[in-house]
Tab-separated table of N, CA, C and O in Angstrom:
chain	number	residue	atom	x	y	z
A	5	UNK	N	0.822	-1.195	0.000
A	5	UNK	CA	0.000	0.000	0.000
A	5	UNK	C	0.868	1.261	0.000
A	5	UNK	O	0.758	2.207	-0.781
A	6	UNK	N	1.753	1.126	1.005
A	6	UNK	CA	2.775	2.848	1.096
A	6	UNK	C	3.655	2.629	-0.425
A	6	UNK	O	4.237	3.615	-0.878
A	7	UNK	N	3.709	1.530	-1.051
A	7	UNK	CA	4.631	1.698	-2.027
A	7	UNK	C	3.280	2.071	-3.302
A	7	UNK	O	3.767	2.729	-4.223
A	8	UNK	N	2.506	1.924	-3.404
A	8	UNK	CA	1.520	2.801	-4.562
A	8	UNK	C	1.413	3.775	-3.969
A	8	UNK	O	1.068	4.557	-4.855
A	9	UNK	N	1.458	4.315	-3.093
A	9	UNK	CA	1.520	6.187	-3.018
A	9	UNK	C	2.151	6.817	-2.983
A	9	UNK	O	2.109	8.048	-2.997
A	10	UNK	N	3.356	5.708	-2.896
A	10	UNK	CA	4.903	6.610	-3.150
A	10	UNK	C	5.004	7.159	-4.589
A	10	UNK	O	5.699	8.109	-4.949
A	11	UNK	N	3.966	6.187	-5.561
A	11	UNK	CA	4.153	6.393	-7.204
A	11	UNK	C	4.017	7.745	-7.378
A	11	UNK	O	4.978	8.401	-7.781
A	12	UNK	N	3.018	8.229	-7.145
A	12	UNK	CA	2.295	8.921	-7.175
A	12	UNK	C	3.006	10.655	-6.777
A	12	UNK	O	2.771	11.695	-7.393
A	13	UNK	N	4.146	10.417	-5.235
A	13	UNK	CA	5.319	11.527	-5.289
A	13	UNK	C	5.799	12.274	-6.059
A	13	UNK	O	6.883	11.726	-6.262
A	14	UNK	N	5.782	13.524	-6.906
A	14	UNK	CA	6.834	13.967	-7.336
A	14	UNK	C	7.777	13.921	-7.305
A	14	UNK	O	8.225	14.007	-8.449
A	15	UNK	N	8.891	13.770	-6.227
A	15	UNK	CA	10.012	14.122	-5.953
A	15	UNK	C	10.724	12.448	-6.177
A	15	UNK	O	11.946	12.308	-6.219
A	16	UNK	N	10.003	11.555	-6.275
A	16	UNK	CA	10.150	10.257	-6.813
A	16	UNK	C	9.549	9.304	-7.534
A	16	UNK	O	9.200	8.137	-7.354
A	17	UNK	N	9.502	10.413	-8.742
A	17	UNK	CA	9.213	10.383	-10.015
A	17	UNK	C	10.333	9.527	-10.627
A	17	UNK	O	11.436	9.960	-10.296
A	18	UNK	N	10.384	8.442	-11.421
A	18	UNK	CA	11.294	8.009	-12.230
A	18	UNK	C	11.827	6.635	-11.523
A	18	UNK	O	12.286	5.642	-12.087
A	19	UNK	N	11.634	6.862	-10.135
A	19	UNK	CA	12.330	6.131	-9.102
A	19	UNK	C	11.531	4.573	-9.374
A	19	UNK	O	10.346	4.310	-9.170
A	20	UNK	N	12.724	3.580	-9.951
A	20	UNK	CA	11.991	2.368	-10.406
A	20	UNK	C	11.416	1.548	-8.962
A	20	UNK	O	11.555	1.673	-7.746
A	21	UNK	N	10.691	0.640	-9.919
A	21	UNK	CA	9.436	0.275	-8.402
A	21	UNK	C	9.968	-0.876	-7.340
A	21	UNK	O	9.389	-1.261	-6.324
A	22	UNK	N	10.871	-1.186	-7.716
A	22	UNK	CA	11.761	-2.098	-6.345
A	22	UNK	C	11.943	-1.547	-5.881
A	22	UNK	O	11.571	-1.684	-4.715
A	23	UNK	N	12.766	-0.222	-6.277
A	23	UNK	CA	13.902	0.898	-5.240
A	23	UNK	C	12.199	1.249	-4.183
A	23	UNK	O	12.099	1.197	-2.957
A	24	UNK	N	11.111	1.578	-5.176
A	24	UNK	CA	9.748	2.667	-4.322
A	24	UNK	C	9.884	1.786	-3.085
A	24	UNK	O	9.884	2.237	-1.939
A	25	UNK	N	10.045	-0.021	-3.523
A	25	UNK	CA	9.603	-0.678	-2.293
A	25	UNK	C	10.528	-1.085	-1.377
A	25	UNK	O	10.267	-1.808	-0.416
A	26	UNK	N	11.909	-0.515	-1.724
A	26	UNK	CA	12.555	-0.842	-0.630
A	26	UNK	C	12.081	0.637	0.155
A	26	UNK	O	11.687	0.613	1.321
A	27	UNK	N	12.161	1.749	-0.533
A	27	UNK	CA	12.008	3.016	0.494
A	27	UNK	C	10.312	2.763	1.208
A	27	UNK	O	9.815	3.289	2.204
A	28	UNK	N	9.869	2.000	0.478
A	28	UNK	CA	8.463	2.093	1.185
A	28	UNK	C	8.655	1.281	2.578
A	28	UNK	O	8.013	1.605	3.576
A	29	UNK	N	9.651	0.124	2.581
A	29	UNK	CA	9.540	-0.119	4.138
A	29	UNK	C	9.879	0.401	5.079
A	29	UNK	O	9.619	-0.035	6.201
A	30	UNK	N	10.620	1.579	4.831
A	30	UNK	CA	10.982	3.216	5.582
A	30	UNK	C	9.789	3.832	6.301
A	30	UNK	O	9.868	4.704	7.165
A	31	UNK	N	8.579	3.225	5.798
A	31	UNK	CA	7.571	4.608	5.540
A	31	UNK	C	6.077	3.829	6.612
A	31	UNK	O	5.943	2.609	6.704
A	32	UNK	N	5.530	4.406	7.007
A	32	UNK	CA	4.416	4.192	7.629
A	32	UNK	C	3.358	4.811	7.505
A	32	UNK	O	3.019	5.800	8.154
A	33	UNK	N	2.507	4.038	6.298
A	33	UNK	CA	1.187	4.819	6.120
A	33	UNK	C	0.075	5.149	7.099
A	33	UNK	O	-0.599	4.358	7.758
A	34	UNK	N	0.004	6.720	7.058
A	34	UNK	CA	-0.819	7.118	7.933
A	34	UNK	C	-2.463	7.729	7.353
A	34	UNK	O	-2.540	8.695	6.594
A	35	UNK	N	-3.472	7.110	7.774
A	35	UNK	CA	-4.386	8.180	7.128
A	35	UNK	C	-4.670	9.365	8.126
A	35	UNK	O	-4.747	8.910	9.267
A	36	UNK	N	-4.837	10.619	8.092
A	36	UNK	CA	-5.367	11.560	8.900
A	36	UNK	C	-6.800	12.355	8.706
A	36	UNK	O	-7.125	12.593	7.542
A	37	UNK	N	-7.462	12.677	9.506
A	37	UNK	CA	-8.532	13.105	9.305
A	37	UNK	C	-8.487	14.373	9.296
A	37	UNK	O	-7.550	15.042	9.730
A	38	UNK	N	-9.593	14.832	8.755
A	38	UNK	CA	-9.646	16.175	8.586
A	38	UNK	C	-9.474	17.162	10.134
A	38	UNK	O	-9.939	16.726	11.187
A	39	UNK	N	-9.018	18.009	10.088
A	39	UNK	CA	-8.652	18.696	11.213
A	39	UNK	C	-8.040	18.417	11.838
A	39	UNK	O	-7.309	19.233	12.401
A	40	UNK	N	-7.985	16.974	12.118
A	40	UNK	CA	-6.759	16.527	12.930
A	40	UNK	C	-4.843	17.509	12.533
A	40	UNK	O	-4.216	17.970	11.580
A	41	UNK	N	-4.705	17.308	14.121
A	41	UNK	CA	-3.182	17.670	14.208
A	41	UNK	C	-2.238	17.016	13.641
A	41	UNK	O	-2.297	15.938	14.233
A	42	UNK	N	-1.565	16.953	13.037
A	42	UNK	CA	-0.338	16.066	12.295
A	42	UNK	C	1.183	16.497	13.476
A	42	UNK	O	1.678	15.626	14.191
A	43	UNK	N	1.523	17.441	13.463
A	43	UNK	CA	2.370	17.847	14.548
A	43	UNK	C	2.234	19.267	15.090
A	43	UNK	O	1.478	20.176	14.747
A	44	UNK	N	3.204	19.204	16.058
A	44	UNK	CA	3.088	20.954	16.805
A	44	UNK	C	4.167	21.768	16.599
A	44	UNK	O	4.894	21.282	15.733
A	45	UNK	N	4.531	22.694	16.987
A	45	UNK	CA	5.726	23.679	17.106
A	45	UNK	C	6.388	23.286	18.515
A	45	UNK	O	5.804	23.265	19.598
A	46	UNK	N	7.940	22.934	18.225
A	46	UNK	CA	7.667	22.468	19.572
A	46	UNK	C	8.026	20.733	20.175
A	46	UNK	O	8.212	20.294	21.310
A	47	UNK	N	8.004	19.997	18.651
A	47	UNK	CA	7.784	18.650	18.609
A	47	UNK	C	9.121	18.304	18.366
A	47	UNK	O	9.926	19.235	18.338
A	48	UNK	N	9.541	17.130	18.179
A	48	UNK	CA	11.123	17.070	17.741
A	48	UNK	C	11.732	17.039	16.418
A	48	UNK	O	12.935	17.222	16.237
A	49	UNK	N	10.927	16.817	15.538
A	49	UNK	CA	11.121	16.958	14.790
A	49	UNK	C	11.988	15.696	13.731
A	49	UNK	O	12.800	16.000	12.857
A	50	UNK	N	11.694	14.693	13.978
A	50	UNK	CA	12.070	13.112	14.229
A	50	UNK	C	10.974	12.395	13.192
A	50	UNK	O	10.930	11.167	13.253
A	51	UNK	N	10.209	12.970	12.375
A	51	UNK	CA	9.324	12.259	11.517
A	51	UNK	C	9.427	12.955	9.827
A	51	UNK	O	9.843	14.093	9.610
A	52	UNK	N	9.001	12.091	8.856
A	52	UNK	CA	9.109	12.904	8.157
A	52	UNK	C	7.780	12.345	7.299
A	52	UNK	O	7.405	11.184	7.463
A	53	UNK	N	7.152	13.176	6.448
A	53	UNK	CA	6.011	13.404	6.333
A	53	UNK	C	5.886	13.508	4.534
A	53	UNK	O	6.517	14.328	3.867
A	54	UNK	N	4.915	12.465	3.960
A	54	UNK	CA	4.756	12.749	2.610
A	54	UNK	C	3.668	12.852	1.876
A	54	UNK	O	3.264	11.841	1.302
A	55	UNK	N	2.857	14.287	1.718
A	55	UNK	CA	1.214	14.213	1.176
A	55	UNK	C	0.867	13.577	0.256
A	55	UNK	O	1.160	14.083	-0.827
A	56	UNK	N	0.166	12.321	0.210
A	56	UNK	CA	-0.168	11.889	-1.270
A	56	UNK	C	-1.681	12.416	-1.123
A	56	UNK	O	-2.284	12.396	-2.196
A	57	UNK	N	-2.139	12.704	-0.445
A	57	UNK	CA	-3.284	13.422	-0.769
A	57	UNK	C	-3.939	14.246	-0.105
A	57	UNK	O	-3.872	14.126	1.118
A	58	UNK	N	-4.837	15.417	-0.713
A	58	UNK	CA	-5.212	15.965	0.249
A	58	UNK	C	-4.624	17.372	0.319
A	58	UNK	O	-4.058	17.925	-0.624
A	59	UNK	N	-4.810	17.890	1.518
A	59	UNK	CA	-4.262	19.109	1.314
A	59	UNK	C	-3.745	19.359	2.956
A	59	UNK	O	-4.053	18.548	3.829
A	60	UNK	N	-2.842	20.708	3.278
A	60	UNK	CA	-2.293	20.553	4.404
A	60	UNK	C	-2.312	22.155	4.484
A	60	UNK	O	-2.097	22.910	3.536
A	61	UNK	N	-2.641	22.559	5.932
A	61	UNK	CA	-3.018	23.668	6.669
A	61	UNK	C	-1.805	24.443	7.164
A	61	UNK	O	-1.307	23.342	7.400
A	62	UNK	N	-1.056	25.121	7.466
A	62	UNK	CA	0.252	25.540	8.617
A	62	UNK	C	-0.855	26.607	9.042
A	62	UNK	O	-1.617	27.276	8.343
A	63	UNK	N	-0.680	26.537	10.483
A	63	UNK	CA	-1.269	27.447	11.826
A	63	UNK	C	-0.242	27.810	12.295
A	63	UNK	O	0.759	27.121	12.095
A	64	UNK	N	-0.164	28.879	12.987
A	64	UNK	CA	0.542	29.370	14.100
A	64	UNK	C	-0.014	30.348	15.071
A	64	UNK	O	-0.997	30.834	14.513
A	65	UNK	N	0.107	30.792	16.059
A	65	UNK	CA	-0.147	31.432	16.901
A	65	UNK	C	0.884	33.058	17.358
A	65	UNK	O	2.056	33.246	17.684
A	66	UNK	N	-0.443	34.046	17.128
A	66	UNK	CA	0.643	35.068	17.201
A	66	UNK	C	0.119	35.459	18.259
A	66	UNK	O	-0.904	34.996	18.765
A	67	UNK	N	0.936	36.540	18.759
A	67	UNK	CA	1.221	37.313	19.957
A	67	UNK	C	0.316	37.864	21.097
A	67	UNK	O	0.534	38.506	22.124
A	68	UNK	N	-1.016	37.247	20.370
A	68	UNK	CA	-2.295	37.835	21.201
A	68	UNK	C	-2.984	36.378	21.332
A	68	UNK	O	-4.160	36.302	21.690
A	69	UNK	N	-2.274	35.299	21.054
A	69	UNK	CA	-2.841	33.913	21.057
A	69	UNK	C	-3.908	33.481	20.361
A	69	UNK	O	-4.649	32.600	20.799
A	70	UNK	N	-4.136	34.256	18.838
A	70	UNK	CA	-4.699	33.749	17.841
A	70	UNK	C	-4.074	33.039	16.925
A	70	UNK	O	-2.878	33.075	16.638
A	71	UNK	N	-5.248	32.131	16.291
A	71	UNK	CA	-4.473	31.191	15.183
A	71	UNK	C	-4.631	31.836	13.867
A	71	UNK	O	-5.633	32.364	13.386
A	72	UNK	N	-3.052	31.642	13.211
A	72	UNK	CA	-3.161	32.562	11.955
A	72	UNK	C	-3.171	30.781	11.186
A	72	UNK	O	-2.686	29.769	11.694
A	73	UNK	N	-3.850	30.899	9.926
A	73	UNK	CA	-3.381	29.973	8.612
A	73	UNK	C	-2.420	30.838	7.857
A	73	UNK	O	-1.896	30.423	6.824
């Protein structure tokens, strides 16, 4: 499954489909739901993250403790 959505990557485009499936056992498909948090500011920064679909939000919080998109 993580190795058909790797196809689908830009950035590993071309990348023949043994190599997708050795990098796919790297990889841990996640589905996320809408709104859900993916990570925080703050976090370690120890994951790394690849959209095959969907779309993705950045929030932050400014100085009066509102959330900007």
């Amino acid at each position: 499954m993580v190795a058909s959505s790797l196809k689908n990557v830009p950035m590993l485009a071309g990348v023949p489909e043994e190599k997708l499936a050795t990098v796919a056992k790297m990889f841990e498909l996640r589905v996320v739901e809408y709104g859900e948090t993916v990570f925080k500011q703050g976090d370690p920064g120890d994951a790394f993250y690849i959209l095959t679909k969907g779309k993705l939000v950045v929030t932050t919080v400014d100085s009066n403790g509102q959330y900007i998109e």
